[in-house]
């Protein structure tokens, strides 16, 4: 394989300079309304001397708001005097998607979390992924990527890491999850790992931590508070900012298999039969999908394929065949 060409992205910040810098990752993007235009992705670097480096991202999906709300605030307020090492903050990673309020990019329909390792000569989304893959991830010791459910899902608020083949790496990630102190902490199973930022970071040996803090295409007061307190806790836990971790009670959840998920088999109107956090028994009807094209049709029953608690649910009132209807998680230890 020939060597990849350099990234077309130019940072306006210097990653080796002490102090606070607010700048951009500038990606040339020539288009009808701006011949020599760029996509300018906001970035903040807070550095003070040598020490560990954290890479913090929100807006990997453009319709999830707890991460951006926590990270624009952190970038505005973090004092380098309180830092040992480096904090790199990109509050809206898929910036075109974030500006459009959509999960994927309006430019190329790119889902950032399915675009890794990216391409320097690919689409806008692939070029951003490539820059993270080759320029930003290698700088980091700990990588924290905020997610929420977006417009189509709603979650109980949890911080999460993946079970990994490298148990030392896995243990560090779960320790950071514990420090985040969300109401729930998750040992996560993915249904579709190819192209994920998570996988890219983990394969580089980084400590990778993520969240699902709510959803519905908005943020709640409680979930924003969880995000803001949690990220400070993680930076304290990593020794990058001073002060003690503010521990809260967390309940550990596991997603042991694909049986966690249920999917709609028909289009219709969804009626949730249990609320987020409620206990669910295997075989229990967790949702019903009502046919709307005519009257007199019995609803499709969505039954839990395992016992646990309702960790996520389809958010909008209408659902389509193939949509994820519910996620059940098991409370552990
Ligand atoms: Zn997401």
mmCIF file of C-alpha atoms and ligand atoms in Angstrom:
data_model
loop_
_atom_site.group_PDB
_atom_site.id
_atom_site.type_symbol
_atom_site.label_atom_id
_atom_site.label_comp_id
_atom_site.label_asym_id
_atom_site.label_seq_id
_atom_site.Cartn_x
_atom_site.Cartn_y
_atom_site.Cartn_z
ATOM 1 C CA UNK A 1 0.000 0.000 0.000
ATOM 2 C CA UNK A 2 1.355 3.412 -0.881
ATOM 3 C CA UNK A 3 1.718 6.034 1.827
ATOM 4 C CA UNK A 4 -1.362 8.141 2.462
ATOM 5 C CA UNK A 5 -1.204 11.735 1.343
ATOM 6 C CA UNK A 6 -1.096 14.384 4.101
ATOM 7 C CA UNK A 7 -4.364 15.542 5.644
ATOM 8 C CA UNK A 8 -5.876 18.587 3.921
ATOM 9 C CA UNK A 9 -6.869 19.905 7.363
ATOM 10 C CA UNK A 10 -4.798 22.745 8.836
ATOM 11 C CA UNK A 11 -5.095 23.457 12.563
ATOM 12 C CA UNK A 12 -4.882 27.108 13.621
ATOM 13 C CA UNK A 13 -3.693 26.005 17.075
ATOM 14 C CA UNK A 14 -0.253 24.796 18.180
ATOM 15 C CA UNK A 15 -0.580 21.567 20.161
ATOM 16 C CA UNK A 16 2.805 22.106 21.838
ATOM 17 C CA UNK A 17 2.145 25.601 23.161
ATOM 18 C CA UNK A 18 1.266 26.259 26.816
ATOM 19 C CA UNK A 19 -1.829 28.302 27.659
ATOM 20 C CA UNK A 20 -5.322 28.414 26.164
ATOM 21 C CA UNK A 21 -5.886 28.555 22.418
ATOM 22 C CA UNK A 22 -9.256 28.772 20.700
ATOM 23 C CA UNK A 23 -9.014 28.016 17.002
ATOM 24 C CA UNK A 24 -10.176 25.817 14.178
ATOM 25 C CA UNK A 25 -9.414 22.749 12.180
ATOM 26 C CA UNK A 26 -9.695 24.266 8.731
ATOM 27 C CA UNK A 27 -10.759 21.920 5.951
ATOM 28 C CA UNK A 28 -10.949 23.333 2.416
ATOM 29 C CA UNK A 29 -14.385 22.674 0.955
ATOM 30 C CA UNK A 30 -15.075 24.299 -2.406
ATOM 31 C CA UNK A 31 -18.757 24.564 -3.180
ATOM 32 C CA UNK A 32 -21.425 26.566 -5.011
ATOM 33 C CA UNK A 33 -21.807 29.256 -2.339
ATOM 34 C CA UNK A 34 -18.092 29.550 -1.420
ATOM 35 C CA UNK A 35 -15.537 28.838 -4.147
ATOM 36 C CA UNK A 36 -12.467 28.787 -1.899
ATOM 37 C CA UNK A 37 -14.413 28.121 1.293
ATOM 38 C CA UNK A 38 -13.601 25.914 4.252
ATOM 39 C CA UNK A 39 -15.299 23.932 6.981
ATOM 40 C CA UNK A 40 -13.970 25.429 10.221
ATOM 41 C CA UNK A 41 -14.305 22.988 13.097
ATOM 42 C CA UNK A 42 -13.867 24.719 16.484
ATOM 43 C CA UNK A 43 -11.011 23.370 18.610
ATOM 44 C CA UNK A 44 -9.593 24.434 21.965
ATOM 45 C CA UNK A 45 -6.230 23.410 23.378
ATOM 46 C CA UNK A 46 -5.459 23.976 27.054
ATOM 47 C CA UNK A 47 -1.910 22.988 27.910
ATOM 48 C CA UNK A 48 0.359 23.418 30.871
ATOM 49 C CA UNK A 49 3.709 21.681 30.792
ATOM 50 C CA UNK A 50 4.334 18.004 30.257
ATOM 51 C CA UNK A 51 1.744 15.504 31.398
ATOM 52 C CA UNK A 52 -0.992 13.260 30.131
ATOM 53 C CA UNK A 53 -3.206 14.366 27.251
ATOM 54 C CA UNK A 54 -6.979 14.049 26.978
ATOM 55 C CA UNK A 55 -8.900 14.349 23.712
ATOM 56 C CA UNK A 56 -12.536 15.330 24.384
ATOM 57 C CA UNK A 57 -15.209 15.295 21.697
ATOM 58 C CA UNK A 58 -18.912 16.001 21.336
ATOM 59 C CA UNK A 59 -21.078 16.232 18.252
ATOM 60 C CA UNK A 60 -19.699 13.041 16.701
ATOM 61 C CA UNK A 61 -23.379 12.800 15.814
ATOM 62 C CA UNK A 62 -24.782 16.240 15.107
ATOM 63 C CA UNK A 63 -28.101 15.938 16.988
ATOM 64 C CA UNK A 64 -26.719 15.041 20.438
ATOM 65 C CA UNK A 65 -26.307 17.980 22.805
ATOM 66 C CA UNK A 66 -24.978 17.057 26.262
ATOM 67 C CA UNK A 67 -21.420 16.734 24.923
ATOM 68 C CA UNK A 68 -21.335 20.081 23.103
ATOM 69 C CA UNK A 69 -23.026 21.800 26.072
ATOM 70 C CA UNK A 70 -20.396 20.410 28.457
ATOM 71 C CA UNK A 71 -17.426 20.967 26.150
ATOM 72 C CA UNK A 72 -18.057 24.521 24.892
ATOM 73 C CA UNK A 73 -18.452 25.402 28.597
ATOM 74 C CA UNK A 74 -15.258 23.572 29.586
ATOM 75 C CA UNK A 75 -13.319 25.261 26.766
ATOM 76 C CA UNK A 76 -14.585 28.659 27.924
ATOM 77 C CA UNK A 77 -13.746 28.119 31.609
ATOM 78 C CA UNK A 78 -10.783 25.734 31.932
ATOM 79 C CA UNK A 79 -7.798 27.576 33.402
ATOM 80 C CA UNK A 80 -4.360 26.267 32.359
ATOM 81 C CA UNK A 81 -3.171 26.910 35.918
ATOM 82 C CA UNK A 82 -5.410 24.003 36.960
ATOM 83 C CA UNK A 83 -4.050 21.709 34.219
ATOM 84 C CA UNK A 84 -1.056 19.382 34.171
ATOM 85 C CA UNK A 85 -0.665 18.131 30.631
ATOM 86 C CA UNK A 86 -2.954 18.831 27.692
ATOM 87 C CA UNK A 87 -6.702 18.975 27.113
ATOM 88 C CA UNK A 88 -7.768 19.038 23.460
ATOM 89 C CA UNK A 89 -11.469 19.893 23.092
ATOM 90 C CA UNK A 90 -13.472 19.471 19.877
ATOM 91 C CA UNK A 91 -17.058 20.127 21.010
ATOM 92 C CA UNK A 92 -18.639 19.448 17.605
ATOM 93 C CA UNK A 93 -16.600 16.805 15.811
ATOM 94 C CA UNK A 94 -18.922 16.399 12.818
ATOM 95 C CA UNK A 95 -19.363 20.170 12.615
ATOM 96 C CA UNK A 96 -21.432 20.227 9.386
ATOM 97 C CA UNK A 97 -23.859 17.725 10.964
ATOM 98 C CA UNK A 98 -23.917 19.693 14.215
ATOM 99 C CA UNK A 99 -24.751 22.930 12.376
ATOM 100 C CA UNK A 100 -27.550 21.156 10.528
ATOM 101 C CA UNK A 101 -28.869 19.503 13.714
ATOM 102 C CA UNK A 102 -28.681 16.110 12.057
ATOM 103 C CA UNK A 103 -26.991 12.839 12.975
ATOM 104 C CA UNK A 104 -25.038 12.670 9.724
ATOM 105 C CA UNK A 105 -23.380 15.319 7.577
ATOM 106 C CA UNK A 106 -25.630 17.248 5.187
ATOM 107 C CA UNK A 107 -22.636 17.476 2.798
ATOM 108 C CA UNK A 108 -21.987 13.794 2.171
ATOM 109 C CA UNK A 109 -24.439 11.960 4.497
ATOM 110 C CA UNK A 110 -21.345 10.782 6.390
ATOM 111 C CA UNK A 111 -21.931 9.168 9.793
ATOM 112 C CA UNK A 112 -18.709 10.145 11.618
ATOM 113 C CA UNK A 113 -18.889 7.056 13.801
ATOM 114 C CA UNK A 114 -18.920 4.768 10.770
ATOM 115 C CA UNK A 115 -16.208 6.673 8.836
ATOM 116 C CA UNK A 116 -12.971 5.600 10.568
ATOM 117 C CA UNK A 117 -10.116 5.359 9.726
ATOM 118 C CA UNK A 118 -11.222 7.909 7.128
ATOM 119 C CA UNK A 119 -9.408 9.051 4.010
ATOM 120 C CA UNK A 120 -7.359 12.184 3.315
ATOM 121 C CA UNK A 121 -8.760 12.156 -0.242
ATOM 122 C CA UNK A 122 -12.310 11.122 0.704
ATOM 123 C CA UNK A 123 -15.495 13.000 1.528
ATOM 124 C CA UNK A 124 -15.597 15.842 4.076
ATOM 125 C CA UNK A 125 -16.610 13.393 6.831
ATOM 126 C CA UNK A 126 -13.853 10.952 5.833
ATOM 127 C CA UNK A 127 -11.280 13.775 5.828
ATOM 128 C CA UNK A 128 -12.267 14.763 9.378
ATOM 129 C CA UNK A 129 -12.079 11.116 10.491
ATOM 130 C CA UNK A 130 -8.638 10.769 8.885
ATOM 131 C CA UNK A 131 -7.389 13.844 10.759
ATOM 132 C CA UNK A 132 -8.532 12.376 14.074
ATOM 133 C CA UNK A 133 -7.058 9.005 13.161
ATOM 134 C CA UNK A 134 -3.609 10.248 12.184
ATOM 135 C CA UNK A 135 -3.148 13.581 13.973
ATOM 136 C CA UNK A 136 -5.318 13.815 17.105
ATOM 137 C CA UNK A 137 -5.725 10.278 18.478
ATOM 138 C CA UNK A 138 -1.945 9.643 18.547
ATOM 139 C CA UNK A 139 -1.541 12.720 20.818
ATOM 140 C CA UNK A 140 -3.986 11.428 23.438
ATOM 141 C CA UNK A 141 -3.654 9.122 26.424
ATOM 142 C CA UNK A 142 -7.352 9.244 27.248
ATOM 143 C CA UNK A 143 -10.101 9.753 24.679
ATOM 144 C CA UNK A 144 -13.577 10.796 25.783
ATOM 145 C CA UNK A 145 -16.407 10.918 23.229
ATOM 146 C CA UNK A 146 -19.851 12.157 24.310
ATOM 147 C CA UNK A 147 -22.977 10.651 22.794
ATOM 148 C CA UNK A 148 -26.694 10.773 23.490
ATOM 149 C CA UNK A 149 -29.607 9.189 21.709
ATOM 150 C CA UNK A 150 -30.088 11.885 19.079
ATOM 151 C CA UNK A 151 -33.494 12.469 17.566
ATOM 152 C CA UNK A 152 -34.456 8.801 17.360
ATOM 153 C CA UNK A 153 -33.389 7.228 20.680
ATOM 154 C CA UNK A 154 -33.590 8.076 24.374
ATOM 155 C CA UNK A 155 -31.305 6.494 26.990
ATOM 156 C CA UNK A 156 -31.038 6.249 30.754
ATOM 157 C CA UNK A 157 -27.962 8.415 31.425
ATOM 158 C CA UNK A 158 -24.849 6.255 31.400
ATOM 159 C CA UNK A 159 -21.104 6.431 30.899
ATOM 160 C CA UNK A 160 -19.624 3.432 29.110
ATOM 161 C CA UNK A 161 -16.587 1.539 27.950
ATOM 162 C CA UNK A 162 -16.173 -1.658 25.977
ATOM 163 C CA UNK A 163 -14.992 -5.053 27.080
ATOM 164 C CA UNK A 164 -11.599 -5.431 25.380
ATOM 165 C CA UNK A 165 -9.118 -8.213 24.651
ATOM 166 C CA UNK A 166 -6.435 -6.228 26.528
ATOM 167 C CA UNK A 167 -7.640 -6.482 30.122
ATOM 168 C CA UNK A 168 -5.237 -3.805 31.447
ATOM 169 C CA UNK A 169 -6.609 -1.331 28.871
ATOM 170 C CA UNK A 170 -10.182 -2.398 29.705
ATOM 171 C CA UNK A 171 -9.597 -1.920 33.436
ATOM 172 C CA UNK A 172 -8.299 1.641 32.908
ATOM 173 C CA UNK A 173 -11.346 2.475 30.803
ATOM 174 C CA UNK A 174 -13.800 1.112 33.391
ATOM 175 C CA UNK A 175 -11.965 3.033 36.159
ATOM 176 C CA UNK A 176 -12.529 6.242 34.162
ATOM 177 C CA UNK A 177 -16.203 5.305 33.677
ATOM 178 C CA UNK A 178 -16.524 4.841 37.441
ATOM 179 C CA UNK A 179 -14.922 8.264 37.997
ATOM 180 C CA UNK A 180 -17.403 9.922 35.602
ATOM 181 C CA UNK A 181 -20.127 8.914 38.106
ATOM 182 C CA UNK A 182 -23.190 8.909 35.877
ATOM 183 C CA UNK A 183 -26.328 7.396 37.439
ATOM 184 C CA UNK A 184 -25.560 4.303 35.310
ATOM 185 C CA UNK A 185 -22.282 2.821 34.044
ATOM 186 C CA UNK A 186 -22.272 0.386 31.136
ATOM 187 C CA UNK A 187 -20.112 -2.487 29.966
ATOM 188 C CA UNK A 188 -21.005 -1.950 26.368
ATOM 189 C CA UNK A 189 -21.559 -4.288 23.458
ATOM 190 C CA UNK A 190 -21.728 -2.745 19.996
ATOM 191 C CA UNK A 191 -23.918 -4.093 17.215
ATOM 192 C CA UNK A 192 -21.791 -2.569 14.458
ATOM 193 C CA UNK A 193 -18.121 -1.833 15.329
ATOM 194 C CA UNK A 194 -16.679 -1.306 11.847
ATOM 195 C CA UNK A 195 -15.669 2.293 11.214
ATOM 196 C CA UNK A 196 -16.279 3.481 14.771
ATOM 197 C CA UNK A 197 -14.144 6.167 16.425
ATOM 198 C CA UNK A 198 -14.280 3.967 19.542
ATOM 199 C CA UNK A 199 -12.626 1.076 17.698
ATOM 200 C CA UNK A 200 -9.989 3.367 16.145
ATOM 201 C CA UNK A 201 -9.006 4.705 19.582
ATOM 202 C CA UNK A 202 -9.068 1.294 21.268
ATOM 203 C CA UNK A 203 -6.973 -0.315 18.529
ATOM 204 C CA UNK A 204 -4.335 2.363 19.186
ATOM 205 C CA UNK A 205 -4.303 1.257 22.831
ATOM 206 C CA UNK A 206 -5.980 4.416 24.120
ATOM 207 C CA UNK A 207 -8.240 4.546 27.161
ATOM 208 C CA UNK A 208 -11.576 5.182 25.442
ATOM 209 C CA UNK A 209 -14.691 6.284 27.317
ATOM 210 C CA UNK A 210 -18.071 7.287 25.944
ATOM 211 C CA UNK A 211 -21.597 8.102 27.114
ATOM 212 C CA UNK A 212 -25.245 7.890 26.207
ATOM 213 C CA UNK A 213 -26.826 10.624 28.293
ATOM 214 C CA UNK A 214 -30.385 11.023 27.079
ATOM 215 C CA UNK A 215 -31.652 11.843 23.626
ATOM 216 C CA UNK A 216 -34.640 12.930 21.622
ATOM 217 C CA UNK A 217 -32.605 15.603 19.832
ATOM 218 C CA UNK A 218 -32.346 17.804 22.931
ATOM 219 C CA UNK A 219 -30.722 17.886 26.370
ATOM 220 C CA UNK A 220 -32.273 18.006 29.839
ATOM 221 C CA UNK A 221 -31.035 19.984 32.845
ATOM 222 C CA UNK A 222 -30.184 16.765 34.675
ATOM 223 C CA UNK A 223 -28.241 15.216 31.795
ATOM 224 C CA UNK A 224 -26.247 18.408 31.167
ATOM 225 C CA UNK A 225 -25.305 18.517 34.859
ATOM 226 C CA UNK A 226 -24.201 14.867 34.653
ATOM 227 C CA UNK A 227 -22.063 15.645 31.579
ATOM 228 C CA UNK A 228 -20.372 18.697 33.098
ATOM 229 C CA UNK A 229 -19.613 17.090 36.443
ATOM 230 C CA UNK A 230 -18.560 13.836 34.776
ATOM 231 C CA UNK A 231 -15.967 15.265 32.417
ATOM 232 C CA UNK A 232 -14.302 17.224 35.230
ATOM 233 C CA UNK A 233 -14.270 14.007 37.266
ATOM 234 C CA UNK A 234 -12.575 12.114 34.434
ATOM 235 C CA UNK A 235 -9.896 14.807 34.022
ATOM 236 C CA UNK A 236 -9.294 14.722 37.793
ATOM 237 C CA UNK A 237 -9.139 10.936 37.727
ATOM 238 C CA UNK A 238 -6.539 11.143 34.909
ATOM 239 C CA UNK A 239 -4.440 13.577 36.970
ATOM 240 C CA UNK A 240 -4.842 16.306 34.340
ATOM 241 C CA UNK A 241 -6.761 18.714 36.544
ATOM 242 C CA UNK A 242 -6.418 19.085 40.285
ATOM 243 C CA UNK A 243 -9.030 18.232 42.901
ATOM 244 C CA UNK A 244 -10.841 15.142 44.119
ATOM 245 C CA UNK A 245 -13.315 13.157 42.018
ATOM 246 C CA UNK A 246 -16.899 13.997 43.104
ATOM 247 C CA UNK A 247 -18.179 10.471 43.435
ATOM 248 C CA UNK A 248 -21.867 9.776 42.982
ATOM 249 C CA UNK A 249 -23.750 6.505 43.174
ATOM 250 C CA UNK A 250 -23.605 4.586 39.920
ATOM 251 C CA UNK A 251 -25.425 1.374 38.974
ATOM 252 C CA UNK A 252 -23.434 -0.918 36.670
ATOM 253 C CA UNK A 253 -25.181 -2.309 33.627
ATOM 254 C CA UNK A 254 -24.149 -4.946 31.130
ATOM 255 C CA UNK A 255 -25.353 -5.657 27.606
ATOM 256 C CA UNK A 256 -24.385 -9.323 27.481
ATOM 257 C CA UNK A 257 -25.635 -10.230 23.978
ATOM 258 C CA UNK A 258 -27.575 -9.221 20.922
ATOM 259 C CA UNK A 259 -30.722 -10.208 22.832
ATOM 260 C CA UNK A 260 -30.530 -6.734 24.408
ATOM 261 C CA UNK A 261 -31.994 -5.226 21.262
ATOM 262 C CA UNK A 262 -35.464 -5.369 19.796
ATOM 263 C CA UNK A 263 -36.360 -4.042 16.365
ATOM 264 C CA UNK A 264 -39.623 -3.030 14.748
ATOM 265 C CA UNK A 265 -40.873 -5.383 12.039
ATOM 266 C CA UNK A 266 -43.593 -3.061 10.792
ATOM 267 C CA UNK A 267 -44.140 0.647 10.313
ATOM 268 C CA UNK A 268 -46.557 2.359 12.647
ATOM 269 C CA UNK A 269 -47.110 4.337 15.803
ATOM 270 C CA UNK A 270 -45.148 3.136 18.823
ATOM 271 C CA UNK A 271 -46.643 2.882 22.284
ATOM 272 C CA UNK A 272 -44.014 2.338 24.964
ATOM 273 C CA UNK A 273 -45.318 -0.014 27.666
ATOM 274 C CA UNK A 274 -42.481 0.621 30.141
ATOM 275 C CA UNK A 275 -40.418 3.715 30.877
ATOM 276 C CA UNK A 276 -36.646 4.152 30.909
ATOM 277 C CA UNK A 277 -35.096 2.523 33.969
ATOM 278 C CA UNK A 278 -38.128 0.266 34.607
ATOM 279 C CA UNK A 279 -37.579 -3.425 35.350
ATOM 280 C CA UNK A 280 -38.515 -5.769 32.513
ATOM 281 C CA UNK A 281 -38.993 -9.559 32.442
ATOM 282 C CA UNK A 282 -38.119 -11.765 29.482
ATOM 283 C CA UNK A 283 -41.175 -12.070 27.253
ATOM 284 C CA UNK A 284 -42.804 -8.920 28.628
ATOM 285 C CA UNK A 285 -44.345 -6.598 26.077
ATOM 286 C CA UNK A 286 -42.149 -3.475 26.178
ATOM 287 C CA UNK A 287 -43.814 -1.669 23.276
ATOM 288 C CA UNK A 288 -46.667 -2.035 20.827
ATOM 289 C CA UNK A 289 -46.649 -0.846 17.232
ATOM 290 C CA UNK A 290 -50.025 0.235 16.020
ATOM 291 C CA UNK A 291 -50.817 0.054 12.360
ATOM 292 C CA UNK A 292 -52.178 3.413 11.198
ATOM 293 C CA UNK A 293 -53.242 2.735 7.611
ATOM 294 C CA UNK A 294 -56.583 1.291 8.660
ATOM 295 C CA UNK A 295 -58.578 0.578 11.789
ATOM 296 C CA UNK A 296 -59.250 -2.847 13.226
ATOM 297 C CA UNK A 297 -55.639 -4.171 13.059
ATOM 298 C CA UNK A 298 -54.083 -5.720 16.171
ATOM 299 C CA UNK A 299 -50.803 -4.020 17.206
ATOM 300 C CA UNK A 300 -47.438 -5.743 16.796
ATOM 301 C CA UNK A 301 -46.118 -6.593 20.237
ATOM 302 C CA UNK A 302 -42.426 -5.982 20.910
ATOM 303 C CA UNK A 303 -41.362 -8.465 23.594
ATOM 304 C CA UNK A 304 -38.215 -8.286 25.715
ATOM 305 C CA UNK A 305 -35.826 -11.057 24.700
ATOM 306 C CA UNK A 306 -34.171 -10.987 28.129
ATOM 307 C CA UNK A 307 -34.850 -9.706 31.655
ATOM 308 C CA UNK A 308 -33.267 -6.478 32.879
ATOM 309 C CA UNK A 309 -34.150 -2.823 32.801
ATOM 310 C CA UNK A 310 -35.158 -0.595 29.919
ATOM 311 C CA UNK A 311 -31.931 1.256 29.021
ATOM 312 C CA UNK A 312 -33.051 2.853 25.751
ATOM 313 C CA UNK A 313 -36.135 3.244 23.613
ATOM 314 C CA UNK A 314 -37.171 4.586 20.253
ATOM 315 C CA UNK A 315 -37.985 8.255 20.802
ATOM 316 C CA UNK A 316 -40.301 9.617 18.066
ATOM 317 C CA UNK A 317 -43.959 8.650 18.069
ATOM 318 C CA UNK A 318 -43.690 6.962 14.673
ATOM 319 C CA UNK A 319 -41.445 3.973 13.960
ATOM 320 C CA UNK A 320 -40.388 2.155 10.808
ATOM 321 C CA UNK A 321 -39.622 -1.514 10.166
ATOM 322 C CA UNK A 322 -35.982 -2.133 11.124
ATOM 323 C CA UNK A 323 -35.775 0.694 13.677
ATOM 324 C CA UNK A 324 -34.363 -0.161 17.098
ATOM 325 C CA UNK A 325 -37.405 -0.225 19.395
ATOM 326 C CA UNK A 326 -35.781 -0.935 22.762
ATOM 327 C CA UNK A 327 -32.545 -1.851 24.511
ATOM 328 C CA UNK A 328 -32.598 -3.911 27.675
ATOM 329 C CA UNK A 329 -29.582 -3.937 29.981
ATOM 330 C CA UNK A 330 -28.826 -6.173 32.961
ATOM 331 C CA UNK A 331 -27.877 -4.658 36.298
ATOM 332 C CA UNK A 332 -24.670 -6.242 37.616
ATOM 333 C CA UNK A 333 -22.727 -6.076 40.897
HETATM 334 ZN ZN1 LIG B 1 -24.146 9.299 18.934
#
